[in-house]
Coordinates of C-alpha atoms and ligand atoms in Angstrom, one line a residue:
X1 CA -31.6 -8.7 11.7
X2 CA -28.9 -10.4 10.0
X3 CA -25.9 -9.5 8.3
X4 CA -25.2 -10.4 4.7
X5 CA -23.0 -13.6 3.7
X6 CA -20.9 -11.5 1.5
X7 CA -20.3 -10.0 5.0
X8 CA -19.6 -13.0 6.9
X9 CA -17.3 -14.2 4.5
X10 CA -14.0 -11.7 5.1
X11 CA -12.9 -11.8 8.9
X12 CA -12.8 -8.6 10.6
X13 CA -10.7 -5.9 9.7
X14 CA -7.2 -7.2 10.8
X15 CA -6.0 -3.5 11.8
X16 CA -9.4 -3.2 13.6
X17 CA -8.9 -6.3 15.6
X18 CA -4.6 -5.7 16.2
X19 CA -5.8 -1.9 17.8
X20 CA -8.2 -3.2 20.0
X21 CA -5.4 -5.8 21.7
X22 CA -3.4 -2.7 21.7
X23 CA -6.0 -0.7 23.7
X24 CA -6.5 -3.5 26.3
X25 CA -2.6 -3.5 26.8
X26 CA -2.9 0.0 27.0
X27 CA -5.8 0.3 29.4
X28 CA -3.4 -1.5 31.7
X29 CA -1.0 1.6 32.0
X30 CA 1.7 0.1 29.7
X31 CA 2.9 2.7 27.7
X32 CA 2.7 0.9 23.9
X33 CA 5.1 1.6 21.2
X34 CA 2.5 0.9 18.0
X35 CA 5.2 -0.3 15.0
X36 CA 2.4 -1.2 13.7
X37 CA 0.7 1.4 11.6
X38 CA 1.8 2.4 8.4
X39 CA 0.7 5.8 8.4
X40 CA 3.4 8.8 8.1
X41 CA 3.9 10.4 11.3
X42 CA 4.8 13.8 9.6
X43 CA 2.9 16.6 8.6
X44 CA 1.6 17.4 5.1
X45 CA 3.2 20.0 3.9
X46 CA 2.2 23.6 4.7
X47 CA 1.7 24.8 0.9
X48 CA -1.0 21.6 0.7
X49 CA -2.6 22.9 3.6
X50 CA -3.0 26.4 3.0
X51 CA -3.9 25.6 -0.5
X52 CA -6.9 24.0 1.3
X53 CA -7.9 26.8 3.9
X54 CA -7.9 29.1 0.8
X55 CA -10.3 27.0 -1.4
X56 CA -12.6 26.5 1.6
X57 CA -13.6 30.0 1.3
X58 CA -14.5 29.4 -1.9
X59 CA -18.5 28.8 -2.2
X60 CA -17.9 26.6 -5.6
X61 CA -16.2 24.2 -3.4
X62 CA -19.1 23.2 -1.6
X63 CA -21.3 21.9 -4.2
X64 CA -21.2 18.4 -5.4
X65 CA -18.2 18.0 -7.5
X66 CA -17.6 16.5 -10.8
X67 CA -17.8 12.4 -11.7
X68 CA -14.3 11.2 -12.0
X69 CA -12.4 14.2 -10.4
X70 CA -12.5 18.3 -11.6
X71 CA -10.5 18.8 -14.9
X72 CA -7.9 21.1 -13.0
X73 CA -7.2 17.9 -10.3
X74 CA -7.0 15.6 -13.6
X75 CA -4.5 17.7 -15.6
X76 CA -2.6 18.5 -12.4
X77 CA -2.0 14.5 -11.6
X78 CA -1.3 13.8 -15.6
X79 CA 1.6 16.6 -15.4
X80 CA 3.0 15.3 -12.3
X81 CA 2.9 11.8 -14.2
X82 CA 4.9 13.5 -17.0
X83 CA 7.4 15.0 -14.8
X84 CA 8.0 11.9 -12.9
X85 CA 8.1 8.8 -15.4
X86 CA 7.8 11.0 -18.7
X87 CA 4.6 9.1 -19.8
X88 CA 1.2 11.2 -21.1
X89 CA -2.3 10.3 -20.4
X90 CA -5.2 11.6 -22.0
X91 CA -7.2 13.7 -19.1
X92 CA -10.5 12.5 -20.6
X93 CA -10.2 9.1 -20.6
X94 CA -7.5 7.5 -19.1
X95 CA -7.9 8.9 -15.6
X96 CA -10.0 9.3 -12.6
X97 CA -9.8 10.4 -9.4
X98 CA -10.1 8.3 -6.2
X99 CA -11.0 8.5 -2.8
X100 CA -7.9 6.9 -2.1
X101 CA -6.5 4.1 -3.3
X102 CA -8.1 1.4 -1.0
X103 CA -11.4 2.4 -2.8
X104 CA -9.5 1.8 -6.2
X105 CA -9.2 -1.6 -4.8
X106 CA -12.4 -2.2 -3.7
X107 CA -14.2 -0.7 -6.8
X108 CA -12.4 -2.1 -9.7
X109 CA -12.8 -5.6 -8.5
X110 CA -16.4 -5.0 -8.4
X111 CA -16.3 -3.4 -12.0
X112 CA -14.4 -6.4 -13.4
X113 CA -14.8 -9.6 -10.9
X114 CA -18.3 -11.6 -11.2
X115 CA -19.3 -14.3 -8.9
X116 CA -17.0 -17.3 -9.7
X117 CA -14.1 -15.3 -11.2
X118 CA -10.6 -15.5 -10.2
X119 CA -8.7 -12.7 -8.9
X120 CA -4.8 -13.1 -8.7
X121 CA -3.5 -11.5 -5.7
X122 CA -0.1 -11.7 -4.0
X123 CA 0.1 -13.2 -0.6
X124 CA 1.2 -11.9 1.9
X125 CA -0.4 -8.5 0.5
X126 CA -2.5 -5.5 1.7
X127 CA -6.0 -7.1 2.8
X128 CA -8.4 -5.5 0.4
X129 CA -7.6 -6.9 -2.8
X130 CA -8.1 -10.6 -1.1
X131 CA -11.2 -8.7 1.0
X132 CA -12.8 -6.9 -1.9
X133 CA -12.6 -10.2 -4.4
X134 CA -14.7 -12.1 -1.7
X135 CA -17.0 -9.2 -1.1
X136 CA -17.3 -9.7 -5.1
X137 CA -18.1 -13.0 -4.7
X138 CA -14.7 -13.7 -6.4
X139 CA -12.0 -16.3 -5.6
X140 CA -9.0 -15.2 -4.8
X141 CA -6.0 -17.3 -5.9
X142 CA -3.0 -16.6 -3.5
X143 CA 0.6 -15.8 -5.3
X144 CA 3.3 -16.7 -2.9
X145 CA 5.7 -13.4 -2.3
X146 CA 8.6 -15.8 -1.1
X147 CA 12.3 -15.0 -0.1
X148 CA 13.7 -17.0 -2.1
X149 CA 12.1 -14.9 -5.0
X150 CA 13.0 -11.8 -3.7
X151 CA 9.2 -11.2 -2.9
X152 CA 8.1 -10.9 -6.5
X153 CA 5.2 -12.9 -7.5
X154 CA 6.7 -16.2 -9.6
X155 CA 4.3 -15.9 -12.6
X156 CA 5.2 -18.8 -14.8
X157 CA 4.2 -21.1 -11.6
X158 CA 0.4 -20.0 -11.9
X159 CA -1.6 -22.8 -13.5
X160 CA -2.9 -22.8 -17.3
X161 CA -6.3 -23.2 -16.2
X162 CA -6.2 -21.0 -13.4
X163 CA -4.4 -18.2 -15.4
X164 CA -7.3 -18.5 -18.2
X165 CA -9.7 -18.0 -15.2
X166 CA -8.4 -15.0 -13.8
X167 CA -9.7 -11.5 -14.9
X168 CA -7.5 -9.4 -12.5
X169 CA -4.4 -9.2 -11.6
X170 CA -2.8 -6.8 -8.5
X171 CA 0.9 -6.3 -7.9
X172 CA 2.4 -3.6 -5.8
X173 CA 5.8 -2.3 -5.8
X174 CA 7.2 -1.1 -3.3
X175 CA 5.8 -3.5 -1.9
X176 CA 3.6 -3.8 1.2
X177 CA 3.9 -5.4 3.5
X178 CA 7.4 -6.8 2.7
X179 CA 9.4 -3.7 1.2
X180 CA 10.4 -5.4 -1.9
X181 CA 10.7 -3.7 -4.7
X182 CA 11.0 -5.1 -8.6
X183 CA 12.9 -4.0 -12.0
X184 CA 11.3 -2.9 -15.4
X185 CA 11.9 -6.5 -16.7
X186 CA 9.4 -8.0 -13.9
X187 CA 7.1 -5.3 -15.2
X188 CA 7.4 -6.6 -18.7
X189 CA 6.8 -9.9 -17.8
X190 CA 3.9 -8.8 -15.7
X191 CA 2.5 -7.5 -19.1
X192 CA 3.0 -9.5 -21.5
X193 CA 1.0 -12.3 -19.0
X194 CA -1.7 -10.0 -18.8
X195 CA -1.8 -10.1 -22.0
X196 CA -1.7 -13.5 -23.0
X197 CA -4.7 -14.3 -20.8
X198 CA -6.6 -11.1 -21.0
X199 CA -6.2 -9.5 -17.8
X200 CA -6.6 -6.6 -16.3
X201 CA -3.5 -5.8 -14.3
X202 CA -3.9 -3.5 -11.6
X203 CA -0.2 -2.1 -10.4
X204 CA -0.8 -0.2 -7.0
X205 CA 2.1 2.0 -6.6
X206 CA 1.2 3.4 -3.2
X207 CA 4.8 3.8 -1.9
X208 CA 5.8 5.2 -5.8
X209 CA 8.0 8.1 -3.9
X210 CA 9.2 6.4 -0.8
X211 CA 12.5 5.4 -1.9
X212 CA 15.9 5.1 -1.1
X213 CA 19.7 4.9 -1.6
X214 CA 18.9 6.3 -5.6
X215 CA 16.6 3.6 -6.4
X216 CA 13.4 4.8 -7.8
X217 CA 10.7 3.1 -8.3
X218 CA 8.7 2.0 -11.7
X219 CA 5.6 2.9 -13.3
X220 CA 4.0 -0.3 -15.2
X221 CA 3.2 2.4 -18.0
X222 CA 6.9 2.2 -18.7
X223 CA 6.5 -1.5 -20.1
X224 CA 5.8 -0.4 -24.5
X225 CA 1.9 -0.2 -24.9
X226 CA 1.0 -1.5 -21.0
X227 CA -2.1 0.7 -21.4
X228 CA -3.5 -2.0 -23.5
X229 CA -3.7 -4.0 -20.1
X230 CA -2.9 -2.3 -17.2
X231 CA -4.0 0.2 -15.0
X232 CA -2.2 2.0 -12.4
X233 CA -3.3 3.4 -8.5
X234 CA -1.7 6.1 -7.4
X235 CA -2.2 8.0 -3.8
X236 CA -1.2 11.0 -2.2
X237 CA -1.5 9.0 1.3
X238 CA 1.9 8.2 1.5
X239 CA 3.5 10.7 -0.8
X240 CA 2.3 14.0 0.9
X241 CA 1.6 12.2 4.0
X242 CA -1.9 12.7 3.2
X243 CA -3.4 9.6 4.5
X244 CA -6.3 11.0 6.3
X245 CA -7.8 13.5 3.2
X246 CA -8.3 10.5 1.0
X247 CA -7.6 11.4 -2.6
X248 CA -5.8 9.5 -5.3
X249 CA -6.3 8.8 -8.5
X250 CA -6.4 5.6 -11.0
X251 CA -5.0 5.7 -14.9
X252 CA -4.2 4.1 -18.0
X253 CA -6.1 1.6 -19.9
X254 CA -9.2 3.7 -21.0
X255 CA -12.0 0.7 -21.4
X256 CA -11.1 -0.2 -17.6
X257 CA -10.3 3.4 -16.4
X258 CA -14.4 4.0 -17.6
X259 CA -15.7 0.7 -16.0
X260 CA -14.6 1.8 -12.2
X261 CA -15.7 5.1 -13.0
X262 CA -19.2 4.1 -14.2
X263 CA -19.1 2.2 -11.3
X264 CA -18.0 4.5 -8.7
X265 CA -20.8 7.4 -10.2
X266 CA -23.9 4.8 -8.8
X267 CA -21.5 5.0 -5.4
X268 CA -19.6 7.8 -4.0
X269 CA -19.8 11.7 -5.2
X270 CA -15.9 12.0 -5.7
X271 CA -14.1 14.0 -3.5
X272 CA -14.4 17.2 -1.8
X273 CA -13.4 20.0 -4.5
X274 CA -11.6 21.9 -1.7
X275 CA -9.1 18.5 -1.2
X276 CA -8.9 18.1 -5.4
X277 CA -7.3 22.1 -4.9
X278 CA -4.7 21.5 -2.5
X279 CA -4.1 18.0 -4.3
X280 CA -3.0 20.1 -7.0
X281 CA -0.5 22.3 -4.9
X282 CA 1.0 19.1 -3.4
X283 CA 1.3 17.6 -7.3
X284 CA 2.8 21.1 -8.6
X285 CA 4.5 21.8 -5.2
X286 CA 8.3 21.3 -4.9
X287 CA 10.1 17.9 -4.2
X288 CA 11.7 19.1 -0.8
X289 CA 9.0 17.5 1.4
X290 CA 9.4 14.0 -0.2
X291 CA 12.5 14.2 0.3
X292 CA 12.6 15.5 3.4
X293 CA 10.3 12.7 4.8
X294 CA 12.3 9.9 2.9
X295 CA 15.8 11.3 4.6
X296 CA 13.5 10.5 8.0
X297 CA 12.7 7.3 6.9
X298 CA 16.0 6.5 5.7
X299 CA 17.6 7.6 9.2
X300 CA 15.1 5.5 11.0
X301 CA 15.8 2.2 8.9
X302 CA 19.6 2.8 9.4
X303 CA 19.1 2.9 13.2
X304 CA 16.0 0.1 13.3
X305 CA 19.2 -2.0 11.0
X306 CA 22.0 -1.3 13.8
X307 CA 19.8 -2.6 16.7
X308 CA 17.9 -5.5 15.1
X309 CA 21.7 -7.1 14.1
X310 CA 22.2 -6.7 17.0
X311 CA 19.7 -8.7 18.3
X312 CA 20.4 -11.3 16.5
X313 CA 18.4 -10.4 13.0
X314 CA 20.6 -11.0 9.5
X315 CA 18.7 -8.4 7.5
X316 CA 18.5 -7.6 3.5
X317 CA 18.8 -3.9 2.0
X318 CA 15.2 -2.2 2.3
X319 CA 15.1 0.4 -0.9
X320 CA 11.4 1.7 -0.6
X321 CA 8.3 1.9 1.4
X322 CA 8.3 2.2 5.6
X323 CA 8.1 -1.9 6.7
X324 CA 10.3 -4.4 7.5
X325 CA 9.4 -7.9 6.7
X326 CA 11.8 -9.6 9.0
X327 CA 11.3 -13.6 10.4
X328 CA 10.2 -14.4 13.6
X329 CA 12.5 -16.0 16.4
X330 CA 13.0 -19.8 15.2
X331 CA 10.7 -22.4 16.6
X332 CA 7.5 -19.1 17.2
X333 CA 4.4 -18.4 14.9
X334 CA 3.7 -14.7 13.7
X335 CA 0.8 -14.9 16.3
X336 CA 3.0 -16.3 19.0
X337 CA 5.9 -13.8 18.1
X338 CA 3.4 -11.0 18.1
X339 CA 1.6 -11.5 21.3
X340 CA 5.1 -11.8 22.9
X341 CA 6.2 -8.4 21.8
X342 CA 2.8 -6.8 23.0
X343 CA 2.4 -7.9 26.3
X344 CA 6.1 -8.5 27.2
X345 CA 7.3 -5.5 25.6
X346 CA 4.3 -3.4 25.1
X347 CA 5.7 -3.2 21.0
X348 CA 2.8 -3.5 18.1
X349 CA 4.0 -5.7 15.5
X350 CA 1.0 -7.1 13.4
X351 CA 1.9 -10.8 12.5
X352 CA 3.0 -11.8 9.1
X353 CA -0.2 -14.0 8.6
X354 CA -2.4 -10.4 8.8
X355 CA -1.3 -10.3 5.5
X356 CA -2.0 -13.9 3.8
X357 CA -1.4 -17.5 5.0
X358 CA 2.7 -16.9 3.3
X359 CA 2.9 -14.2 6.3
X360 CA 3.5 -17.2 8.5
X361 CA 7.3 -17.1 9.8
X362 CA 7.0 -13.1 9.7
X363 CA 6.1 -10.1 11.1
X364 CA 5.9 -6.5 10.0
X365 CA 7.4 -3.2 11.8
X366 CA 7.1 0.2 10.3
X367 CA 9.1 3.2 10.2
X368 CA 6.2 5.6 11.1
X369 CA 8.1 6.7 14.9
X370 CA 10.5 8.5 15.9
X371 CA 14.2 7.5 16.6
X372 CA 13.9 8.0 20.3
X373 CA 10.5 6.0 20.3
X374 CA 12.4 3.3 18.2
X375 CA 15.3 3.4 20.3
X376 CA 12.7 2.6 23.6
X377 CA 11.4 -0.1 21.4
X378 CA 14.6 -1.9 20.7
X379 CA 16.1 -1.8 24.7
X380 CA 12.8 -3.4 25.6
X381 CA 13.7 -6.3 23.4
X382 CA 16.5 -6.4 24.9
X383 CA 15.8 -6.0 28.0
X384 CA 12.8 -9.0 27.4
X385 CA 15.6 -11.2 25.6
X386 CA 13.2 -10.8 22.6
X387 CA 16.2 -12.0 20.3
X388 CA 16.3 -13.6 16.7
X389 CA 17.9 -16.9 18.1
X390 CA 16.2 -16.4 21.7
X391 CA 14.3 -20.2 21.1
X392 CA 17.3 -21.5 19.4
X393 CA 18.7 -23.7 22.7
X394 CA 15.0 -25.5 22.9
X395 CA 14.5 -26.5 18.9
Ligands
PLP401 C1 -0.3 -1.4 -0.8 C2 -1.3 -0.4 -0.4 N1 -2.3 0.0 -1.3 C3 -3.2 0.8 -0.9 C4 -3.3 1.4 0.3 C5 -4.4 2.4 0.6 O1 -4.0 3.6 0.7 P1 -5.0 4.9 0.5 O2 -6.3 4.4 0.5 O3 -4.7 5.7 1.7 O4 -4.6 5.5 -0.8 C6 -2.3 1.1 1.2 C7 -2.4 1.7 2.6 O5 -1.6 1.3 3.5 C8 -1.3 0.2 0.9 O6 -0.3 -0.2 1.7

């Protein structure tokens, strides 16, 4: 027996692999801190839920649901798109559901990325889209999410020949894993280089609602005409802290919106009716729990802010999403930095280079614990002298 190449081309899962270090540490009796996840530690809200307990009773929702989501889940996510960035889409062709967004990812490389194509994809970046382009057989060609930039992917320093290569494009803001976030302008830009080298452009917008101070974040589909090259993945993961019921849905460009549905009908079955119900009650459901759940995650980077200066960290404004991108001690790797913090303070950080060779010098926390659990977190630092400048004296 033996695995495919395709397979032993993408390394394992780097989640997979940072939880299993975790569990050895923990099988120890150290009590770990994980600010590693990014998966929202509240509930979803009740209405969602009950929404769901009813339609389970409901016989209809045990058969095989419809290709591309039930009409009521389609209109329901259109009218929340109206309501939020005042845009329409037509619920027959420009939208389909998803079994979260991760699958987007997967499944629209495959409908658009043949053997030898190039994919654009930031780095550092969410895994799948570099994962899913080699599982394609695709190359992926790495855009640098630097500092200096502000994390946005420098377009005009992609190469003629590689841009005319390229038949997808992903951006995502907010941003994971670096919590940048970008202006309508980058958008624009974004577009009209899609469309001078005929490109799909694929904006994930993930962490669309988890935003702070007033900022708010962008849909591509405000650029003029971006349906012509651009489709958008949206998820009620992080939104309705709905991670673990996996639904989301992709729109915009009809031609491309088709492909990764054709492609997902030979595939999966769509998603359970009974979660496309109580997707609808979270989409027509009040604002208060998003709100609620940023004011959390607001309260938590205020206080994860206060203690890191303290330990030495000069940190930037974080507007959206749950991580910090923040550097490693001078003179450490991201591995080297996060082995330190796991088995001398028994704190998950995954390294910067999880994320894409441009990782290196990083390392990611999230906001997804409590204020007392990040509180524990930070006097182990200190009480490890796990400080920004901690190496300075030996470089
Ligand atoms: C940028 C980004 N895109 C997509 C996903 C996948 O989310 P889901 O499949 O739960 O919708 C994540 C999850 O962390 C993410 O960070």
């Amino acid at each position: 027996m033996e695995i495919s190449n395709r397979l032993k081309n993408i390394p394992p899962y780097v989640f997979a692999e940072l939880d299993k270090k975790r569990q050895v540490v923990a099988a120890r009796g150290v009590d770990v801190i994980n600010l590693g996840i990014g998966d929202p530690d509240q509930p979803t809200p009740k209405h969602v839920v009950e929404a769901m307990q009813e339609a389970l009773n409901n016989p209809l929702n045990h058969r095989y649901p419809p290709f591309g989501g039930t009409k009521e889940y389609k209109e329901a996510a259109v009218r929340w798109f109206k309501n939020r960035f005042g845009i329409e889409f037509s619920v027959d062709n420009e939208i389909t559901s998803l079994i979260g967004s991760k699958e987007g990812i997967h499944n629209v490389i495959h409908a658009f990325v043949d053997p030898g194509d190039i994919a654009l994809i930031p780095d550092p970046a969410y895994p799948v889209y570099k994962s899913s382009t080699v599982l394609a057989g695709g190359t992926p060609y790495a855009m640098p999410l630097l500092p200096e930039n502000e994390f946005l992917a420098d377009l005009d320093a992609i190469p003629e020949d590689i841009a005319r290569k390229a038949k997808i494009m992903f951006l995502n803001y907010p941003n994971n894993p670096t919590g940048a976030v970008c202006d309508l302008a980058y958008l624009e830009k974004a577009v009209a280089f899609a469309r001078k080298y005929d490109i799909l452009f694929v904006h994930d917008l993930a962490y669309s609602e988890m935003t702070f101070d007033g900022y708010k974040a962008h849909s591509v589909f405000e650029v003029p005409n971006a349906k012509d090259v651009a489709i958008e993945l949206h998820s009620l993961s992080k939104t309705f802290n709905m991670t673990g019921w996996r639904i989301g849905f992709a729109i915009g460009n009809s031609y491309a919106v088709k492909a990764l549905a054709q492609l997902k009908s030979n595939i999966d079955t769509d998603v359970f009716r009974a979660i496309q119900v109580a997707a609808i009650a979270a989409f027509d459901g009040p604002r208060t729990d998003i709100e609620r759940c940023n004011a959390i995650y607001q309260e938590r980077r205020d206080v994860t802010f206060d203690a890191l200066r303290k330990l030495g960290w000069s940190l930037k404004p974080l507007r959206a999403t749950f991580y910090m991108w923040l550097p490693v001690p001078t003179g450490m790797t991201a591995a080297d930095f996060s082995t330190l913090m796991l088995e001398e303070a028994g704190i998950v950080v995954p390294p910067g280079t999880a994320y894409g060779a441009c990782g290196e010098g990083f390392f990611r926390m999230s906001l997804c614990t409590d204020k007392a659990r990040l509180a524990e977190a930070f006097a182990r630092m200190e009480k490890h002298s796990i400080t920004f400048d901690r190496n300075a004296a030996k470089v």
